[in-house]
Structures are given as C-alpha cells and as structure tokens.
PDB file of C-alpha atoms in Angstrom:
ATOM      1  CA  UNK A   1      58.481 144.375 174.102  1.00  0.00           C
ATOM      2  CA  UNK A   2      57.983 147.070 176.074  1.00  0.00           C
ATOM      3  CA  UNK A   3      59.316 150.855 175.167  1.00  0.00           C
ATOM      4  CA  UNK A   4      59.992 152.889 178.248  1.00  0.00           C
ATOM      5  CA  UNK A   5      58.034 156.227 178.052  1.00  0.00           C
ATOM      6  CA  UNK A   6      61.148 157.834 180.271  1.00  0.00           C
ATOM      7  CA  UNK A   7      64.210 156.532 178.202  1.00  0.00           C
ATOM      8  CA  UNK A   8      62.734 154.851 175.455  1.00  0.00           C
ATOM      9  CA  UNK A   9      64.630 151.721 176.124  1.00  0.00           C
ATOM     10  CA  UNK A  10      62.960 148.326 174.787  1.00  0.00           C
ATOM     11  CA  UNK A  11      62.043 145.878 177.686  1.00  0.00           C
ATOM     12  CA  UNK A  12      60.511 142.553 177.940  1.00  0.00           C
ATOM     13  CA  UNK A  13      56.783 142.420 177.097  1.00  0.00           C
ATOM     14  CA  UNK A  14      56.379 141.014 180.491  1.00  0.00           C
ATOM     15  CA  UNK A  15      58.562 143.470 182.446  1.00  0.00           C
ATOM     16  CA  UNK A  16      57.182 145.739 185.052  1.00  0.00           C
ATOM     17  CA  UNK A  17      59.692 148.174 185.479  1.00  0.00           C
ATOM     18  CA  UNK A  18      62.357 149.863 182.666  1.00  0.00           C
ATOM     19  CA  UNK A  19      65.934 147.912 182.899  1.00  0.00           C
ATOM     20  CA  UNK A  20      67.739 151.203 182.277  1.00  0.00           C
ATOM     21  CA  UNK A  21      65.991 153.924 184.303  1.00  0.00           C
ATOM     22  CA  UNK A  22      64.022 151.385 186.722  1.00  0.00           C
ATOM     23  CA  UNK A  23      60.541 153.502 185.169  1.00  0.00           C
ATOM     24  CA  UNK A  24      57.238 151.508 185.773  1.00  0.00           C
ATOM     25  CA  UNK A  25      55.790 149.849 183.324  1.00  0.00           C
ATOM     26  CA  UNK A  26      52.836 148.199 184.348  1.00  0.00           C
ATOM     27  CA  UNK A  27      50.972 150.795 182.608  1.00  0.00           C
ATOM     28  CA  UNK A  28      53.203 150.228 179.370  1.00  0.00           C
ATOM     29  CA  UNK A  29      50.827 148.054 176.872  1.00  0.00           C
ATOM     30  CA  UNK A  30      53.249 145.522 174.896  1.00  0.00           C
ATOM     31  CA  UNK A  31      51.507 146.407 171.683  1.00  0.00           C
ATOM     32  CA  UNK A  32      54.082 149.282 171.079  1.00  0.00           C
ATOM     33  CA  UNK A  33      56.533 146.808 169.383  1.00  0.00           C
ATOM     34  CA  UNK A  34      54.141 145.014 167.289  1.00  0.00           C
ATOM     35  CA  UNK A  35      53.154 148.947 166.025  1.00  0.00           C
ATOM     36  CA  UNK A  36      56.783 149.420 165.517  1.00  0.00           C
ATOM     37  CA  UNK A  37      56.662 146.053 163.432  1.00  0.00           C
ATOM     38  CA  UNK A  38      53.523 147.437 161.644  1.00  0.00           C
ATOM     39  CA  UNK A  39      55.161 150.959 161.200  1.00  0.00           C
ATOM     40  CA  UNK A  40      58.233 149.118 159.531  1.00  0.00           C
ATOM     41  CA  UNK A  41      56.020 147.081 157.592  1.00  0.00           C
ATOM     42  CA  UNK A  42      54.058 149.933 156.322  1.00  0.00           C
ATOM     43  CA  UNK A  43      57.160 152.200 155.607  1.00  0.00           C
ATOM     44  CA  UNK A  44      58.243 149.323 153.424  1.00  0.00           C
ATOM     45  CA  UNK A  45      55.032 148.993 151.824  1.00  0.00           C
ATOM     46  CA  UNK A  46      55.064 152.908 150.846  1.00  0.00           C
ATOM     47  CA  UNK A  47      59.158 152.584 150.011  1.00  0.00           C
ATOM     48  CA  UNK A  48      58.180 150.237 147.109  1.00  0.00           C
ATOM     49  CA  UNK A  49      55.007 152.220 146.480  1.00  0.00           C
ATOM     50  CA  UNK A  50      57.152 155.145 145.712  1.00  0.00           C
ATOM     51  CA  UNK A  51      59.460 152.998 143.865  1.00  0.00           C
ATOM     52  CA  UNK A  52      56.951 151.666 141.595  1.00  0.00           C
ATOM     53  CA  UNK A  53      56.039 155.288 140.815  1.00  0.00           C
ATOM     54  CA  UNK A  54      59.361 156.467 140.256  1.00  0.00           C
ATOM     55  CA  UNK A  55      59.945 153.640 137.974  1.00  0.00           C
ATOM     56  CA  UNK A  56      56.829 154.305 135.839  1.00  0.00           C
ATOM     57  CA  UNK A  57      57.412 157.761 135.556  1.00  0.00           C
ATOM     58  CA  UNK A  58      61.259 157.039 134.261  1.00  0.00           C
ATOM     59  CA  UNK A  59      59.231 155.003 131.664  1.00  0.00           C
ATOM     60  CA  UNK A  60      56.547 157.316 130.691  1.00  0.00           C
ATOM     61  CA  UNK A  61      59.546 160.028 130.007  1.00  0.00           C
ATOM     62  CA  UNK A  62      61.453 157.723 128.210  1.00  0.00           C
ATOM     63  CA  UNK A  63      58.318 156.767 125.850  1.00  0.00           C
ATOM     64  CA  UNK A  64      57.665 160.602 125.479  1.00  0.00           C
ATOM     65  CA  UNK A  65      61.463 161.406 124.607  1.00  0.00           C
ATOM     66  CA  UNK A  66      61.455 158.595 121.892  1.00  0.00           C
ATOM     67  CA  UNK A  67      58.121 159.790 120.499  1.00  0.00           C
ATOM     68  CA  UNK A  68      59.587 162.998 120.366  1.00  0.00           C
ATOM     69  CA  UNK A  69      62.166 162.198 118.981  1.00  0.00           C
ATOM     70  CA  UNK A  70      61.066 160.056 115.976  1.00  0.00           C
ATOM     71  CA  UNK A  71      58.326 162.946 115.657  1.00  0.00           C
ATOM     72  CA  UNK A  72      60.822 165.164 114.897  1.00  0.00           C
ATOM     73  CA  UNK A  73      62.825 163.416 112.788  1.00  0.00           C
ATOM     74  CA  UNK A  74      60.030 163.064 110.556  1.00  0.00           C
ATOM     75  CA  UNK A  75      59.388 166.805 110.688  1.00  0.00           C
ATOM     76  CA  UNK A  76      62.944 167.443 109.637  1.00  0.00           C
ATOM     77  CA  UNK A  77      62.724 165.015 106.446  1.00  0.00           C
ATOM     78  CA  UNK A  78      59.667 166.560 105.419  1.00  0.00           C
ATOM     79  CA  UNK A  79      60.904 169.915 105.740  1.00  0.00           C
ATOM     80  CA  UNK A  80      64.148 168.974 104.082  1.00  0.00           C
ATOM     81  CA  UNK A  81      61.790 167.280 101.310  1.00  0.00           C
ATOM     82  CA  UNK A  82      59.849 170.796 101.035  1.00  0.00           C
ATOM     83  CA  UNK A  83      63.459 173.074 100.854  1.00  0.00           C
ATOM     84  CA  UNK A  84      64.599 170.535  98.239  1.00  0.00           C
ATOM     85  CA  UNK A  85      61.546 170.978  96.312  1.00  0.00           C
ATOM     86  CA  UNK A  86      61.479 174.605  96.942  1.00  0.00           C
ATOM     87  CA  UNK A  87      64.871 175.094  95.747  1.00  0.00           C
ATOM     88  CA  UNK A  88      64.720 172.855  92.862  1.00  0.00           C
ATOM     89  CA  UNK A  89      61.769 175.368  91.793  1.00  0.00           C
ATOM     90  CA  UNK A  90      63.541 178.343  92.454  1.00  0.00           C
ATOM     91  CA  UNK A  91      66.427 177.031  90.354  1.00  0.00           C
ATOM     92  CA  UNK A  92      63.993 176.072  87.598  1.00  0.00           C
ATOM     93  CA  UNK A  93      62.864 180.022  87.762  1.00  0.00           C
ATOM     94  CA  UNK A  94      65.758 181.396  87.966  1.00  0.00           C
ATOM     95  CA  UNK A  95      66.927 179.091  84.546  1.00  0.00           C
ATOM     96  CA  UNK A  96      63.551 180.090  82.889  1.00  0.00           C
ATOM     97  CA  UNK A  97      64.182 183.542  83.837  1.00  0.00           C
ATOM     98  CA  UNK A  98      68.139 183.504  82.725  1.00  0.00           C
ATOM     99  CA  UNK A  99      67.503 181.870  79.184  1.00  0.00           C
ATOM    100  CA  UNK A 100      64.376 183.777  78.595  1.00  0.00           C
ATOM    101  CA  UNK A 101      66.878 187.041  79.157  1.00  0.00           C
ATOM    102  CA  UNK A 102      70.011 185.460  77.544  1.00  0.00           C
ATOM    103  CA  UNK A 103      67.182 184.908  74.662  1.00  0.00           C
ATOM    104  CA  UNK A 104      65.732 188.522  74.794  1.00  0.00           C
ATOM    105  CA  UNK A 105      69.325 189.998  74.883  1.00  0.00           C
ATOM    106  CA  UNK A 106      70.602 187.871  71.882  1.00  0.00           C
ATOM    107  CA  UNK A 107      67.367 189.021  69.887  1.00  0.00           C
ATOM    108  CA  UNK A 108      68.059 192.447  70.572  1.00  0.00           C
ATOM    109  CA  UNK A 109      71.954 191.875  70.085  1.00  0.00           C
ATOM    110  CA  UNK A 110      71.020 190.820  66.656  1.00  0.00           C
ATOM    111  CA  UNK A 111      68.524 193.650  66.031  1.00  0.00           C
ATOM    112  CA  UNK A 112      71.371 196.209  66.985  1.00  0.00           C
ATOM    113  CA  UNK A 113      73.694 194.401  64.941  1.00  0.00           C
ATOM    114  CA  UNK A 114      71.544 194.497  61.825  1.00  0.00           C
ATOM    115  CA  UNK A 115      70.766 198.279  62.434  1.00  0.00           C
ATOM    116  CA  UNK A 116      74.852 199.007  62.928  1.00  0.00           C
ATOM    117  CA  UNK A 117      75.018 200.780  59.195  1.00  0.00           C
ATOM    118  CA  UNK A 118      72.483 201.493  56.416  1.00  0.00           C
ATOM    119  CA  UNK A 119      71.957 203.689  53.378  1.00  0.00           C
ATOM    120  CA  UNK A 120      69.987 206.089  55.522  1.00  0.00           C
ATOM    121  CA  UNK A 121      72.564 206.687  57.977  1.00  0.00           C
ATOM    122  CA  UNK A 122      75.423 207.041  55.508  1.00  0.00           C
ATOM    123  CA  UNK A 123      72.913 209.754  54.239  1.00  0.00           C
ATOM    124  CA  UNK A 124      72.761 211.416  57.673  1.00  0.00           C
ATOM    125  CA  UNK A 125      77.001 210.962  58.030  1.00  0.00           C
ATOM    126  CA  UNK A 126      77.046 213.198  54.771  1.00  0.00           C
ATOM    127  CA  UNK A 127      74.929 215.483  55.612  1.00  0.00           C
ATOM    128  CA  UNK A 128      77.081 215.729  59.213  1.00  0.00           C
ATOM    129  CA  UNK A 129      80.438 215.576  57.817  1.00  0.00           C
ATOM    130  CA  UNK A 130      79.254 218.622  55.369  1.00  0.00           C
ATOM    131  CA  UNK A 131      78.016 220.878  57.993  1.00  0.00           C
ATOM    132  CA  UNK A 132      80.773 220.008  60.709  1.00  0.00           C
ATOM    133  CA  UNK A 133      83.457 220.776  57.711  1.00  0.00           C
ATOM    134  CA  UNK A 134      81.975 224.025  57.279  1.00  0.00           C
ATOM    135  CA  UNK A 135      82.407 225.022  61.010  1.00  0.00           C
ATOM    136  CA  UNK A 136      86.175 223.709  60.616  1.00  0.00           C
ATOM    137  CA  UNK A 137      86.704 225.608  57.388  1.00  0.00           C
ATOM    138  CA  UNK A 138      87.392 222.188  55.548  1.00  0.00           C
ATOM    139  CA  UNK A 139      85.545 220.579  52.759  1.00  0.00           C
ATOM    140  CA  UNK A 140      85.591 216.889  52.684  1.00  0.00           C
ATOM    141  CA  UNK A 141      84.981 214.240  50.258  1.00  0.00           C
ATOM    142  CA  UNK A 142      83.319 210.788  50.488  1.00  0.00           C
ATOM    143  CA  UNK A 143      85.662 208.385  49.391  1.00  0.00           C
ATOM    144  CA  UNK A 144      84.694 204.922  50.570  1.00  0.00           C
ATOM    145  CA  UNK A 145      84.295 201.785  48.554  1.00  0.00           C
ATOM    146  CA  UNK A 146      80.474 202.613  47.786  1.00  0.00           C
ATOM    147  CA  UNK A 147      81.576 205.924  45.623  1.00  0.00           C
ATOM    148  CA  UNK A 148      83.483 206.334  42.447  1.00  0.00           C
ATOM    149  CA  UNK A 149      85.283 209.263  43.991  1.00  0.00           C
ATOM    150  CA  UNK A 150      89.016 209.551  43.595  1.00  0.00           C
ATOM    151  CA  UNK A 151      90.798 210.843  46.395  1.00  0.00           C
ATOM    152  CA  UNK A 152      94.598 211.429  46.508  1.00  0.00           C
ATOM    153  CA  UNK A 153      95.810 210.987  50.207  1.00  0.00           C
ATOM    154  CA  UNK A 154      99.649 210.965  50.220  1.00  0.00           C
ATOM    155  CA  UNK A 155      99.922 208.832  46.770  1.00  0.00           C
ATOM    156  CA  UNK A 156      97.336 207.143  48.508  1.00  0.00           C
ATOM    157  CA  UNK A 157      94.189 206.871  46.151  1.00  0.00           C
ATOM    158  CA  UNK A 158      90.969 205.888  47.770  1.00  0.00           C
ATOM    159  CA  UNK A 159      88.734 204.075  47.164  1.00  0.00           C
ATOM    160  CA  UNK A 160      91.078 202.219  44.988  1.00  0.00           C
ATOM    161  CA  UNK A 161      93.954 201.569  47.180  1.00  0.00           C
ATOM    162  CA  UNK A 162      91.984 201.136  49.967  1.00  0.00           C
ATOM    163  CA  UNK A 163      92.284 197.312  50.475  1.00  0.00           C
ATOM    164  CA  UNK A 164      95.802 197.121  49.330  1.00  0.00           C
ATOM    165  CA  UNK A 165      97.364 199.240  52.122  1.00  0.00           C
ATOM    166  CA  UNK A 166      98.552 197.569  55.934  1.00  0.00           C
ATOM    167  CA  UNK A 167      96.886 199.931  58.658  1.00  0.00           C
ATOM    168  CA  UNK A 168      98.241 200.350  62.013  1.00  0.00           C
ATOM    169  CA  UNK A 169      96.392 201.841  65.064  1.00  0.00           C
ATOM    170  CA  UNK A 170      98.637 203.244  67.448  1.00  0.00           C
ATOM    171  CA  UNK A 171     101.431 201.858  65.817  1.00  0.00           C
ATOM    172  CA  UNK A 172      99.836 198.561  66.264  1.00  0.00           C
ATOM    173  CA  UNK A 173      98.751 196.314  63.398  1.00  0.00           C
ATOM    174  CA  UNK A 174      95.414 195.994  62.674  1.00  0.00           C
ATOM    175  CA  UNK A 175      93.113 194.426  60.389  1.00  0.00           C
ATOM    176  CA  UNK A 176      90.560 196.646  58.559  1.00  0.00           C
ATOM    177  CA  UNK A 177      88.093 195.761  56.212  1.00  0.00           C
ATOM    178  CA  UNK A 178      85.308 197.501  54.055  1.00  0.00           C
ATOM    179  CA  UNK A 179      81.503 196.783  55.758  1.00  0.00           C
ATOM    180  CA  UNK A 180      78.381 197.812  54.091  1.00  0.00           C
ATOM    181  CA  UNK A 181      76.100 197.130  57.315  1.00  0.00           C
ATOM    182  CA  UNK A 182      78.722 197.594  60.118  1.00  0.00           C
ATOM    183  CA  UNK A 183      79.341 193.850  60.357  1.00  0.00           C
ATOM    184  CA  UNK A 184      82.668 191.707  59.743  1.00  0.00           C
ATOM    185  CA  UNK A 185      85.431 189.628  61.545  1.00  0.00           C
ATOM    186  CA  UNK A 186      88.091 192.335  61.526  1.00  0.00           C
ATOM    187  CA  UNK A 187      89.385 194.443  64.163  1.00  0.00           C
ATOM    188  CA  UNK A 188      87.580 197.680  62.605  1.00  0.00           C
ATOM    189  CA  UNK A 189      85.013 197.390  60.088  1.00  0.00           C
ATOM    190  CA  UNK A 190      84.964 200.633  57.948  1.00  0.00           C
ATOM    191  CA  UNK A 191      81.678 202.023  56.968  1.00  0.00           C
ATOM    192  CA  UNK A 192      82.331 205.610  55.583  1.00  0.00           C
ATOM    193  CA  UNK A 193      85.460 207.361  54.304  1.00  0.00           C
ATOM    194  CA  UNK A 194      86.053 210.925  54.453  1.00  0.00           C
ATOM    195  CA  UNK A 195      88.920 213.000  53.086  1.00  0.00           C
ATOM    196  CA  UNK A 196      89.951 216.791  52.665  1.00  0.00           C
ATOM    197  CA  UNK A 197      93.214 215.619  50.531  1.00  0.00           C
ATOM    198  CA  UNK A 198      91.492 217.197  47.549  1.00  0.00           C
ATOM    199  CA  UNK A 199      90.890 220.515  49.282  1.00  0.00           C
ATOM    200  CA  UNK A 200      93.499 220.729  51.061  1.00  0.00           C
ATOM    201  CA  UNK A 201      93.558 223.557  54.014  1.00  0.00           C
ATOM    202  CA  UNK A 202      95.970 225.404  55.831  1.00  0.00           C
ATOM    203  CA  UNK A 203      95.516 222.946  58.638  1.00  0.00           C
ATOM    204  CA  UNK A 204      96.542 219.899  56.408  1.00  0.00           C
ATOM    205  CA  UNK A 205      94.783 217.144  55.227  1.00  0.00           C
ATOM    206  CA  UNK A 206      93.006 214.342  56.831  1.00  0.00           C
ATOM    207  CA  UNK A 207      92.137 211.296  55.665  1.00  0.00           C
ATOM    208  CA  UNK A 208      88.834 210.105  58.199  1.00  0.00           C
ATOM    209  CA  UNK A 209      87.816 205.962  58.885  1.00  0.00           C
ATOM    210  CA  UNK A 210      84.821 205.628  60.342  1.00  0.00           C
ATOM    211  CA  UNK A 211      84.227 202.182  61.880  1.00  0.00           C
ATOM    212  CA  UNK A 212      82.757 199.910  63.842  1.00  0.00           C
ATOM    213  CA  UNK A 213      85.032 198.377  66.421  1.00  0.00           C
ATOM    214  CA  UNK A 214      84.317 195.420  68.793  1.00  0.00           C
ATOM    215  CA  UNK A 215      80.411 196.531  68.260  1.00  0.00           C
ATOM    216  CA  UNK A 216      81.091 200.105  69.039  1.00  0.00           C
ATOM    217  CA  UNK A 217      81.373 203.205  66.474  1.00  0.00           C
ATOM    218  CA  UNK A 218      84.953 204.720  66.143  1.00  0.00           C
ATOM    219  CA  UNK A 219      86.521 207.483  64.475  1.00  0.00           C
ATOM    220  CA  UNK A 220      90.170 206.519  62.936  1.00  0.00           C
ATOM    221  CA  UNK A 221      92.092 209.814  61.805  1.00  0.00           C
ATOM    222  CA  UNK A 222      95.579 209.717  59.974  1.00  0.00           C
ATOM    223  CA  UNK A 223      97.308 212.840  58.814  1.00  0.00           C
ATOM    224  CA  UNK A 224     100.031 211.823  57.186  1.00  0.00           C
ATOM    225  CA  UNK A 225     101.941 208.905  55.290  1.00  0.00           C
ATOM    226  CA  UNK A 226     104.373 206.280  56.866  1.00  0.00           C
ATOM    227  CA  UNK A 227     105.373 205.448  53.679  1.00  0.00           C
ATOM    228  CA  UNK A 228     106.068 201.349  53.386  1.00  0.00           C
ATOM    229  CA  UNK A 229     102.318 200.805  51.777  1.00  0.00           C
ATOM    230  CA  UNK A 230     101.124 201.651  55.172  1.00  0.00           C
ATOM    231  CA  UNK A 231      98.817 204.304  57.075  1.00  0.00           C
ATOM    232  CA  UNK A 232      98.787 204.587  60.836  1.00  0.00           C
ATOM    233  CA  UNK A 233      95.502 205.764  62.487  1.00  0.00           C
ATOM    234  CA  UNK A 234      94.401 206.719  65.909  1.00  0.00           C
ATOM    235  CA  UNK A 235      91.358 207.785  67.547  1.00  0.00           C
ATOM    236  CA  UNK A 236      90.372 211.295  66.494  1.00  0.00           C
ATOM    237  CA  UNK A 237      90.437 213.936  69.682  1.00  0.00           C
ATOM    238  CA  UNK A 238      87.249 216.017  68.267  1.00  0.00           C
ATOM    239  CA  UNK A 239      84.305 215.433  70.359  1.00  0.00           C
ATOM    240  CA  UNK A 240      81.753 216.679  67.700  1.00  0.00           C
ATOM    241  CA  UNK A 241      82.961 214.384  65.572  1.00  0.00           C
ATOM    242  CA  UNK A 242      83.034 211.047  67.513  1.00  0.00           C
ATOM    243  CA  UNK A 243      79.692 212.065  69.043  1.00  0.00           C
ATOM    244  CA  UNK A 244      77.673 212.768  65.936  1.00  0.00           C
ATOM    245  CA  UNK A 245      78.728 209.416  64.606  1.00  0.00           C
ATOM    246  CA  UNK A 246      78.071 207.769  67.725  1.00  0.00           C
ATOM    247  CA  UNK A 247      74.529 209.380  67.667  1.00  0.00           C
ATOM    248  CA  UNK A 248      74.045 208.184  63.663  1.00  0.00           C
ATOM    249  CA  UNK A 249      74.864 204.664  64.551  1.00  0.00           C
ATOM    250  CA  UNK A 250      73.258 204.106  67.631  1.00  0.00           C
ATOM    251  CA  UNK A 251      69.521 205.493  66.092  1.00  0.00           C
ATOM    252  CA  UNK A 252      67.231 203.032  65.342  1.00  0.00           C
TER     253      UNK A 252
END
C-alpha cells in the first residue's frame, strides 16, 4: 500500500496517482504499509509488555500486603502477650502490697487494741480527774469495779450495782460492760467510773462512764436517775474532759 503524502489516503502499491486527490505517488515507496504493520506489531508487543509489568507489580503488592498483615498479626499477638504478662505482674504486685498493707494494718490495729487501756492509763486518768475536778470546784471519786469504794448515786451504789442496771444512751437501750483493757463485745466497754455523788456541790451530782465505743474513747454522763432500774446517759459536752480522756487512751 502507498499512503498519499497530501491527503493521507491509502492506495494500491502499484498506483502512480492518489485515487482521492490525484497526487503523484511515483516517489512514494510502498514499504509505508509494511512499516505501519510493523509499527502496529511493535505497539502490540509494547502493550503486552506493559500488561506483564502491571501484573508483576500487582502480584508484588499483594505479596507485600500479605506479609505486612502476617507481621502485624504476629506483632499484635506478641504485644498482647506482653501486656497480659505485664498486667499479671502488676496485679500480683498490687495483691502482694495489699496483703502486706492489710497485715500491717491488722498488726497495728491489734497492737492499738491491746494498748487501749491499762493500769498506767488508769493512774493518769485518776490524776487528771483530780486536777479537772479542782478546776470545776467538784470532788470526784473513782467508783469503778477495780475499786472497793461505795458511791451512792440516786440509790444506785457503784461499783456494786454496775452490772444490775439497764442502761440507755440518748434514750436508746445499749449494752454496757466493764472492761479492764478496753476490749469487749458490748456497745460501750467501760474502763473507769467517776462520780461526785458522795461530795455533792451546788451544780448537783454527776456520774461519768469512761468507755470505749466502736474502738474510740467516749465520756458518758448522767445527772439523774430515770427510775425503774435504769440510767440514761449522753456524751459529755465538756471539751476538756473529752480531750483529756482521748489523749490518755491514745498514748502508747
């Protein structure tokens, strides 16, 4: 085939003039068609080559993605395993620390419980009550169960009648017991009793129970009898008396 250099039309290879525009084709070589075919053939080869490269590239990308996914999964599993081991170690350490703290607290609590009250603290309270009574112009006498005194408070004799009376605190029935060390299962574990009933003043008569209530020191007071074999107490409002007893109890 001959391609017209003027209009581009294709003509038979033996044509001398273009069948479309009449341009002379004497100097036009017929190899142009062959070259076109060769160009088309080469274009096809180039297309196939590009396609092959694309497929290879796609396969490489897929392989890389699969490898990355597997590596990421392995890393996550290892990280999770390490986190689990770390959590177990932390929990174990916390558990050990809690156990040690609990043991120390129980030991400390036990030690404090044993030291709540003793004969030395009883002597300190006796000195304190003498000093405090002088300030109040009142004379108090120890009438706890560890004494041989007899104090008559509105026909109740202490310490003899201590265990035979029904007690109330703020008009609520409570259990009261004598305790030599401050320990006991009663609502109020009484460690000392003081009264000025044998030496009344213009302020009337007072009966004080120095007790341990829920592990803490408390001073209860009553100034009169309710009859029917019962006494109603309330916590003293005197700050000096409360602070003095609390200080003695909390001393080692």
